[in-house]
Coordinates of C-alpha atoms and ligand atoms in Angstrom, one line a residue:
M50 CA 0.0 0.0 -0.1
S51 CA 1.1 3.5 -0.8
T52 CA 0.7 6.4 1.5
L53 CA 1.5 10.0 0.6
I54 CA 1.9 12.6 3.4
T55 CA 1.8 15.9 2.4
N56 CA 2.2 19.4 4.0
I57 CA 4.7 18.6 6.7
E58 CA 6.0 21.7 8.2
F59 CA 9.7 20.4 9.1
L60 CA 10.8 17.1 7.4
V61 CA 13.8 16.5 9.8
N62 CA 17.4 14.5 8.9
T63 CA 16.7 13.9 5.5
R64 CA 19.6 12.1 4.0
E65 CA 20.6 10.6 0.7
S66 CA 23.1 8.4 2.2
N67 CA 24.3 6.7 5.2
E68 CA 27.3 8.4 7.2
L69 CA 28.3 8.2 10.9
L70 CA 28.7 11.6 12.1
R71 CA 31.6 12.8 14.0
G72 CA 32.7 16.4 15.2
A73 CA 31.6 19.1 13.1
A74 CA 29.7 17.1 10.9
L75 CA 27.0 16.5 13.8
A76 CA 25.7 19.9 13.7
T77 CA 24.2 19.7 10.3
L78 CA 20.9 18.5 10.4
P79 CA 19.2 18.4 6.9
V80 CA 15.7 19.6 7.1
I81 CA 13.1 20.3 4.2
E82 CA 10.4 22.8 5.1
N83 CA 6.9 22.3 3.6
A84 CA 7.6 18.6 2.7
F85 CA 6.0 15.5 1.3
L86 CA 6.8 12.2 2.0
L87 CA 5.7 8.8 0.2
I88 CA 5.8 5.6 2.0
E89 CA 5.2 2.1 0.2
D90 CA 4.5 -1.1 2.0
G91 CA 6.1 0.6 5.3
I92 CA 9.1 1.7 3.6
I93 CA 10.1 5.4 2.8
E94 CA 9.9 5.4 -1.1
D95 CA 10.4 9.3 -1.7
F96 CA 10.3 12.6 0.0
G97 CA 11.0 16.3 -1.1
P98 CA 9.3 19.8 -1.0
M99 CA 5.7 20.2 -1.6
H100 CA 6.3 22.6 -4.9
E101 CA 8.0 19.4 -6.6
L102 CA 5.1 17.0 -5.8
S103 CA 3.0 17.5 -8.8
M104 CA 6.0 17.4 -11.0
R105 CA 7.4 14.1 -9.5
M106 CA 4.2 12.4 -8.7
P107 CA 1.6 13.4 -11.4
D108 CA -0.8 10.6 -10.4
L109 CA -1.1 10.9 -6.3
P110 CA -1.7 7.5 -4.5
K111 CA -5.3 7.0 -3.2
H112 CA -4.2 7.3 0.3
V113 CA -3.1 10.9 1.0
L114 CA -2.6 12.1 4.5
D115 CA -2.4 15.8 5.1
A116 CA 0.1 16.4 8.1
D117 CA -1.5 20.0 8.1
G118 CA 1.7 21.6 9.8
K119 CA 2.8 18.9 11.8
S120 CA 6.6 18.2 11.7
V121 CA 8.1 14.6 11.0
L122 CA 11.2 13.3 12.4
P123 CA 12.9 9.6 12.3
C124 CA 12.0 7.7 15.5
W125 CA 14.7 7.9 18.5
C126 CA 17.4 5.3 18.3
D127 CA 18.0 4.3 21.8
S128 CA 21.2 2.4 21.8
H129 CA 21.7 1.7 25.5
T130 CA 18.8 0.6 28.0
H131 CA 18.3 -1.9 30.6
I132 CA 14.5 -1.7 30.5
V133 CA 14.2 -5.5 31.2
F134 CA 14.1 -5.6 34.9
A135 CA 11.6 -6.6 37.9
G136 CA 10.0 -4.2 40.0
S137 CA 11.6 -0.9 40.9
R138 CA 14.1 0.8 43.5
E139 CA 12.5 3.8 44.8
N140 CA 13.7 3.3 48.2
E141 CA 17.3 3.4 47.0
F142 CA 16.3 6.9 45.4
V143 CA 15.0 8.2 48.8
D144 CA 18.2 6.8 50.4
K145 CA 20.0 8.8 48.0
I146 CA 18.0 12.0 48.7
K147 CA 19.2 11.3 52.5
G148 CA 22.9 11.3 51.5
L149 CA 24.0 7.9 50.5
S150 CA 26.1 7.5 47.4
Y151 CA 25.6 5.2 44.4
A152 CA 28.7 3.3 45.5
E153 CA 27.6 3.1 49.2
I154 CA 24.1 1.6 48.1
A155 CA 25.8 -0.9 46.0
A156 CA 28.2 -1.9 48.8
R157 CA 25.5 -2.5 51.1
G158 CA 23.8 -5.2 48.6
G159 CA 21.6 -2.5 47.0
G160 CA 21.8 -1.3 43.5
I161 CA 22.4 -4.2 40.8
L162 CA 22.3 -6.8 43.5
N163 CA 18.8 -5.8 44.7
S164 CA 17.4 -5.9 41.2
A165 CA 19.0 -9.4 40.7
A166 CA 17.3 -10.7 43.8
K167 CA 13.9 -9.3 42.6
L168 CA 14.5 -10.6 39.2
A169 CA 15.4 -14.0 40.4
A170 CA 11.8 -14.2 42.2
C171 CA 10.0 -13.0 39.0
S172 CA 8.7 -15.7 36.5
E173 CA 9.7 -15.2 32.9
D174 CA 6.0 -14.4 31.9
E175 CA 5.8 -11.5 34.7
L176 CA 9.1 -10.1 33.5
F177 CA 7.8 -10.1 29.8
E178 CA 4.8 -8.5 31.0
Q179 CA 6.6 -5.6 33.0
S180 CA 9.4 -5.1 30.2
W181 CA 6.6 -5.0 27.5
K182 CA 4.5 -2.1 29.2
R183 CA 8.1 0.0 29.6
L184 CA 8.6 -0.9 25.6
Q185 CA 5.0 0.3 24.8
E186 CA 5.7 3.3 26.9
I187 CA 8.7 4.6 25.1
N188 CA 7.5 3.6 21.8
K189 CA 4.7 6.2 22.5
L190 CA 7.6 8.8 23.4
G191 CA 8.8 8.4 20.0
T192 CA 11.5 5.5 20.4
G193 CA 11.6 3.2 17.2
S194 CA 14.7 1.1 17.8
I195 CA 16.3 0.0 21.0
E196 CA 19.1 -2.1 22.5
I197 CA 18.3 -3.9 25.4
K198 CA 21.0 -5.5 28.0
S199 CA 20.7 -8.5 30.3
G200 CA 22.5 -8.2 33.7
Y201 CA 20.2 -8.4 36.5
G202 CA 20.3 -12.1 36.4
L203 CA 24.0 -12.8 37.3
S204 CA 23.1 -16.6 37.5
V205 CA 23.0 -19.0 34.5
E206 CA 19.3 -19.5 34.9
S207 CA 18.3 -15.7 35.4
E208 CA 20.7 -14.4 32.6
L209 CA 19.3 -16.7 30.2
K210 CA 15.6 -15.8 31.2
M211 CA 16.4 -12.0 30.6
L212 CA 17.8 -12.9 27.0
R213 CA 14.7 -15.0 26.4
V214 CA 12.5 -12.3 27.5
I215 CA 14.5 -10.0 24.9
K216 CA 14.1 -12.4 22.4
R217 CA 10.2 -12.4 22.9
L218 CA 10.0 -8.8 22.7
K219 CA 12.0 -8.7 19.7
Q220 CA 9.3 -11.3 18.1
Q221 CA 6.4 -9.1 19.4
S222 CA 7.3 -5.6 18.8
P223 CA 7.3 -3.6 15.7
M224 CA 10.4 -2.1 17.2
T225 CA 13.8 -3.0 15.8
I226 CA 15.5 -4.5 19.0
K227 CA 19.2 -5.6 19.8
A228 CA 20.1 -7.8 22.7
T229 CA 23.0 -7.5 24.7
F230 CA 24.6 -10.1 27.2
L231 CA 25.7 -8.1 30.3
G232 CA 26.5 -11.1 32.6
A233 CA 29.6 -9.0 33.8
H234 CA 27.5 -6.3 35.2
T235 CA 28.6 -7.2 38.8
Y236 CA 29.9 -9.9 41.0
P237 CA 27.1 -11.8 42.4
Q238 CA 27.3 -12.2 46.3
A239 CA 28.5 -16.0 46.0
Y240 CA 31.4 -14.8 43.9
K241 CA 32.4 -11.5 45.8
E242 CA 35.9 -13.2 46.8
N243 CA 36.0 -15.4 43.7
H244 CA 36.2 -13.4 40.5
Q245 CA 37.7 -15.8 38.4
G246 CA 35.0 -18.2 39.4
Y247 CA 32.4 -15.9 38.1
I248 CA 34.4 -14.9 34.9
D249 CA 34.7 -18.8 34.4
L250 CA 30.9 -19.3 34.7
I251 CA 30.0 -16.6 32.2
I252 CA 32.6 -17.9 29.8
R253 CA 31.8 -21.8 30.1
E254 CA 28.3 -21.9 31.2
M255 CA 26.6 -19.0 29.9
L256 CA 28.3 -17.7 26.6
P257 CA 27.7 -21.5 25.2
V258 CA 23.9 -21.3 25.5
I259 CA 23.8 -17.8 24.4
A260 CA 25.6 -18.9 21.2
A261 CA 23.6 -22.0 20.6
E262 CA 20.2 -20.2 21.3
Q263 CA 21.2 -17.0 19.3
L264 CA 20.1 -15.2 22.2
A265 CA 22.4 -11.9 21.9
D266 CA 24.0 -9.7 19.4
Y267 CA 26.6 -7.8 21.8
I268 CA 28.5 -8.2 24.9
D269 CA 29.0 -5.7 27.8
V270 CA 31.1 -5.3 30.7
F271 CA 30.8 -2.9 33.6
C272 CA 34.5 -1.9 33.4
E273 CA 34.8 0.0 36.9
T274 CA 36.7 0.2 40.0
G275 CA 34.9 -2.3 42.3
F276 CA 33.4 -4.2 39.1
F277 CA 35.3 -5.5 36.3
S278 CA 39.0 -4.4 35.4
P279 CA 40.1 -3.6 31.9
M280 CA 41.8 -7.0 31.9
E281 CA 38.8 -8.9 33.2
M282 CA 36.8 -6.9 30.5
E283 CA 39.3 -8.1 27.8
T284 CA 39.2 -11.7 28.8
I285 CA 35.3 -11.7 28.6
C286 CA 35.2 -9.9 25.5
K287 CA 37.6 -12.3 23.7
A288 CA 35.2 -15.4 24.8
G289 CA 32.3 -13.1 23.6
A290 CA 33.8 -12.4 20.3
E291 CA 34.3 -16.7 19.9
A292 CA 30.6 -16.6 20.4
G293 CA 30.0 -14.1 17.7
L294 CA 29.5 -11.1 19.9
K295 CA 30.8 -7.7 19.2
P296 CA 31.7 -5.5 22.4
K297 CA 29.2 -2.5 23.5
L298 CA 30.7 -1.5 26.9
H299 CA 30.1 0.3 30.0
I300 CA 33.2 2.5 30.3
N301 CA 34.3 5.5 32.6
Q302 CA 31.1 6.2 34.7
L303 CA 32.8 6.5 38.0
N304 CA 36.5 6.4 37.4
S305 CA 39.1 6.5 34.5
I306 CA 41.2 3.1 34.8
G307 CA 42.1 2.4 31.1
G308 CA 38.6 1.2 30.0
I309 CA 38.5 3.7 27.0
Q310 CA 42.0 2.3 25.8
A311 CA 40.7 -1.5 26.1
A312 CA 37.6 -0.7 24.7
V313 CA 39.2 0.7 21.6
K314 CA 41.8 -2.1 21.4
L315 CA 38.8 -4.5 21.3
K316 CA 37.2 -2.5 18.6
A317 CA 34.1 -2.1 20.6
V318 CA 31.0 -0.8 18.6
S319 CA 30.2 1.9 21.4
A320 CA 32.1 2.7 24.8
D321 CA 28.9 4.3 26.8
H322 CA 28.4 6.4 29.9
L323 CA 31.9 8.3 29.7
E324 CA 31.1 10.6 32.8
T325 CA 34.9 10.5 33.9
M326 CA 37.2 11.5 31.0
T327 CA 40.9 12.5 31.0
E328 CA 42.3 14.2 28.0
E329 CA 43.8 11.0 26.7
D330 CA 40.6 9.3 27.1
I331 CA 39.1 11.7 24.9
K332 CA 41.8 11.7 22.5
C333 CA 41.8 7.9 22.5
I334 CA 38.3 7.5 21.7
A335 CA 38.3 10.3 19.1
D336 CA 40.9 8.9 17.0
S337 CA 39.1 5.5 16.9
D338 CA 36.0 3.9 15.2
T339 CA 34.3 3.4 18.6
I340 CA 31.2 5.4 19.2
G341 CA 31.2 7.3 22.4
T342 CA 27.6 6.8 23.9
L343 CA 26.4 9.7 26.3
L344 CA 23.8 8.8 28.8
P345 CA 22.9 12.3 30.2
T346 CA 19.9 11.2 32.4
A347 CA 22.0 8.9 34.4
A348 CA 24.4 11.5 35.3
F349 CA 21.3 13.9 35.9
F350 CA 19.7 11.2 38.3
L351 CA 22.9 10.4 40.3
R352 CA 23.8 14.1 40.4
M353 CA 27.2 13.5 38.7
A354 CA 29.3 15.9 36.4
Y355 CA 27.6 15.3 32.9
Q356 CA 29.6 13.7 30.2
P357 CA 32.0 16.2 28.2
A358 CA 30.0 16.4 25.2
R359 CA 31.6 19.6 23.8
Q360 CA 35.1 18.3 24.2
L361 CA 34.3 15.0 22.7
I362 CA 32.6 16.5 19.7
D363 CA 35.5 19.1 19.2
A364 CA 38.0 16.4 19.4
G365 CA 36.1 14.8 16.5
C366 CA 34.6 11.8 18.0
A367 CA 31.4 10.2 16.9
I368 CA 28.9 10.6 19.7
A369 CA 25.3 9.1 20.3
L370 CA 22.8 9.8 22.8
A371 CA 20.7 7.0 24.8
S372 CA 18.5 6.7 27.9
D373 CA 20.1 4.1 29.9
Y374 CA 16.8 3.1 30.8
N375 CA 17.1 1.1 34.2
P376 CA 15.8 1.1 37.7
G377 CA 19.0 2.4 39.5
S378 CA 20.3 5.3 37.6
S379 CA 17.9 6.4 34.9
P380 CA 14.3 5.0 35.7
S381 CA 13.1 6.8 32.7
G382 CA 13.4 6.0 28.8
N383 CA 12.2 9.5 27.6
M384 CA 14.6 10.3 24.7
N385 CA 12.8 13.6 24.4
F386 CA 14.0 14.7 27.7
V387 CA 17.6 12.7 27.0
T388 CA 17.9 15.3 24.1
A389 CA 16.8 18.3 25.8
L390 CA 19.0 17.7 28.8
S391 CA 22.2 17.1 26.5
C392 CA 21.3 20.6 25.1
I393 CA 20.6 22.2 28.6
Q394 CA 23.4 20.7 30.4
M395 CA 26.0 19.4 27.9
K396 CA 25.9 22.6 25.4
M397 CA 25.1 20.5 22.5
L398 CA 23.1 22.1 19.7
P399 CA 19.6 20.8 19.1
E400 CA 21.0 19.5 15.6
E401 CA 23.8 17.8 17.2
A402 CA 21.4 16.2 19.9
I403 CA 19.0 15.1 17.4
N404 CA 21.7 13.6 15.0
A405 CA 23.0 11.8 17.9
A406 CA 19.6 10.5 19.1
T407 CA 18.9 9.2 15.6
I408 CA 21.3 8.3 12.8
N409 CA 24.4 7.9 15.2
G410 CA 22.3 6.2 17.9
A411 CA 21.5 3.7 14.9
Y412 CA 25.1 3.2 13.9
A413 CA 25.7 2.5 17.6
M414 CA 23.4 -0.7 17.4
E415 CA 24.1 -1.4 13.9
V416 CA 20.7 -0.9 12.4
Q417 CA 21.6 2.4 10.4
D418 CA 20.5 0.6 7.0
E419 CA 17.0 0.3 8.3
T420 CA 16.4 3.5 10.5
G421 CA 17.7 6.7 12.1
S422 CA 17.0 8.9 9.2
I423 CA 14.5 9.9 6.4
M424 CA 16.3 8.1 3.6
I425 CA 14.7 6.2 0.7
G426 CA 14.3 2.3 1.6
K427 CA 14.6 2.8 5.3
K428 CA 11.6 1.7 7.5
A429 CA 8.8 4.5 7.8
N430 CA 9.5 4.5 11.7
L431 CA 8.5 8.2 12.1
I432 CA 7.4 10.8 14.9
F433 CA 4.9 13.4 14.1
T434 CA 5.0 16.5 16.4
K435 CA 2.2 19.0 17.1
P436 CA 2.6 22.1 15.0
I437 CA 5.9 23.6 16.4
P438 CA 7.8 26.9 15.4
S439 CA 11.3 25.5 15.0
I440 CA 13.4 22.2 15.5
A441 CA 15.1 24.2 18.6
Y442 CA 11.9 24.6 20.2
L443 CA 11.9 20.8 20.8
P444 CA 14.8 20.6 23.6
Y445 CA 13.8 24.3 24.5
T446 CA 10.4 23.2 25.6
F447 CA 11.8 20.2 27.9
G448 CA 9.1 18.4 29.7
S449 CA 6.2 19.0 27.3
N450 CA 5.1 16.3 25.1
H451 CA 5.0 17.5 21.6
I452 CA 4.5 14.2 20.0
D453 CA 1.1 14.0 18.2
S454 CA 1.7 10.2 17.0
V455 CA 4.1 7.7 16.3
M456 CA 4.3 5.7 13.2
M457 CA 6.1 2.3 13.0
N458 CA 6.3 0.4 9.6
G459 CA 4.0 2.7 8.0
R460 CA 1.4 2.3 10.5
F461 CA 0.3 4.7 13.5
I462 CA 0.7 2.8 16.8
Ligands
LIG672 O1 24.2 1.8 33.3 N1 26.4 1.5 35.8 C1 26.0 0.3 35.6 N2 25.0 -0.1 35.1 C2 23.7 0.5 35.2 C3 23.0 0.9 36.4 C4 22.6 -0.1 37.2 C5 21.6 -0.2 38.2 O2 22.0 0.7 39.0 O3 20.8 -0.9 38.2 C6 24.2 1.9 34.5 O4 23.9 3.0 35.1
LIG673 FE1 23.9 1.1 31.5

């Protein structure tokens, strides 16, 4: 079926070809004012300015939709989330308000271990239902593709349970979903004094099943003081590579301990978080093919210094923006807020923020051939906004919901 959409006020991020944007290129966001868009069987077939429509399409398709001044953006590509989790952790949120730090809460058995205990007690069906609701919520907020991690299992049984839930989400959602195995999120209580034992469990017991059942696309490690060292990360990622999993890694959230250099050496698709970066770290990632994924809502929620977006961009880095949606450090997956926050607190330009949350986010989970921009041949995964006076108005009016509707594969959800 063909659908022609006419009178689009701003058609945002229109591109003729795919390109990962780094440095200064991030500030260029192609926009067609007063545009049309043609969709054929859920795929973008053509687009251009309205004044060219009669010339380019003498016979209009039967199904014409007048956007009537609404604007259209490609759906957000959220390349780093942990939306499969059980329950919530607002008790820790209150503890933090009272003065405890993230590290102190983790040391008391809270944090990731708290979520692991809740997840172990949750059935696969119940976990699916809770995760499905979150997925629906963020789909309505404009997210069209998403990466989802395991990592609250920390045992063979529970890690596989999480990954099987992600597989079911993949099968049942119109969203494009990538799965990441994050068995190395923290050490479970029983292996607190036996790190090698847990790493062996990951390599010998978890990875073979994950490979056999094709449960993951990527492997992740939380490389951090008190969690996994760069050397432990290397060992785990090498085993992951043998199971066909490329690395996408949690790096430099709290400390700079050589994680960036190790991630670049491992040819990680992305190094994510980056709150704590030295000048050498910035140079190292900027000179590499690894995408730096910034998670400003995690810094916001934990009251930490924001990621040095300006220095990264000025150094020529390819950066993406993602929500980190998880129960401990970012209990929200609202990419509209992520982009607003990146402008307000990290001094990213609205154009840079939108590029980082769409096309570069798509690259950060390798779905750039099907989504992330308005390009012929890509999926019609689109955000329709209410009438807005400019693109910058979106992050400027943070907290307001300007989304009128969301289209997935050419159909409104
Ligand atoms: O990306 N930092 C590691 N993992 C998550 C938070 C985990 C949690 O607190 O539940 C993150 O911020
Ligand atoms: Fe995370």
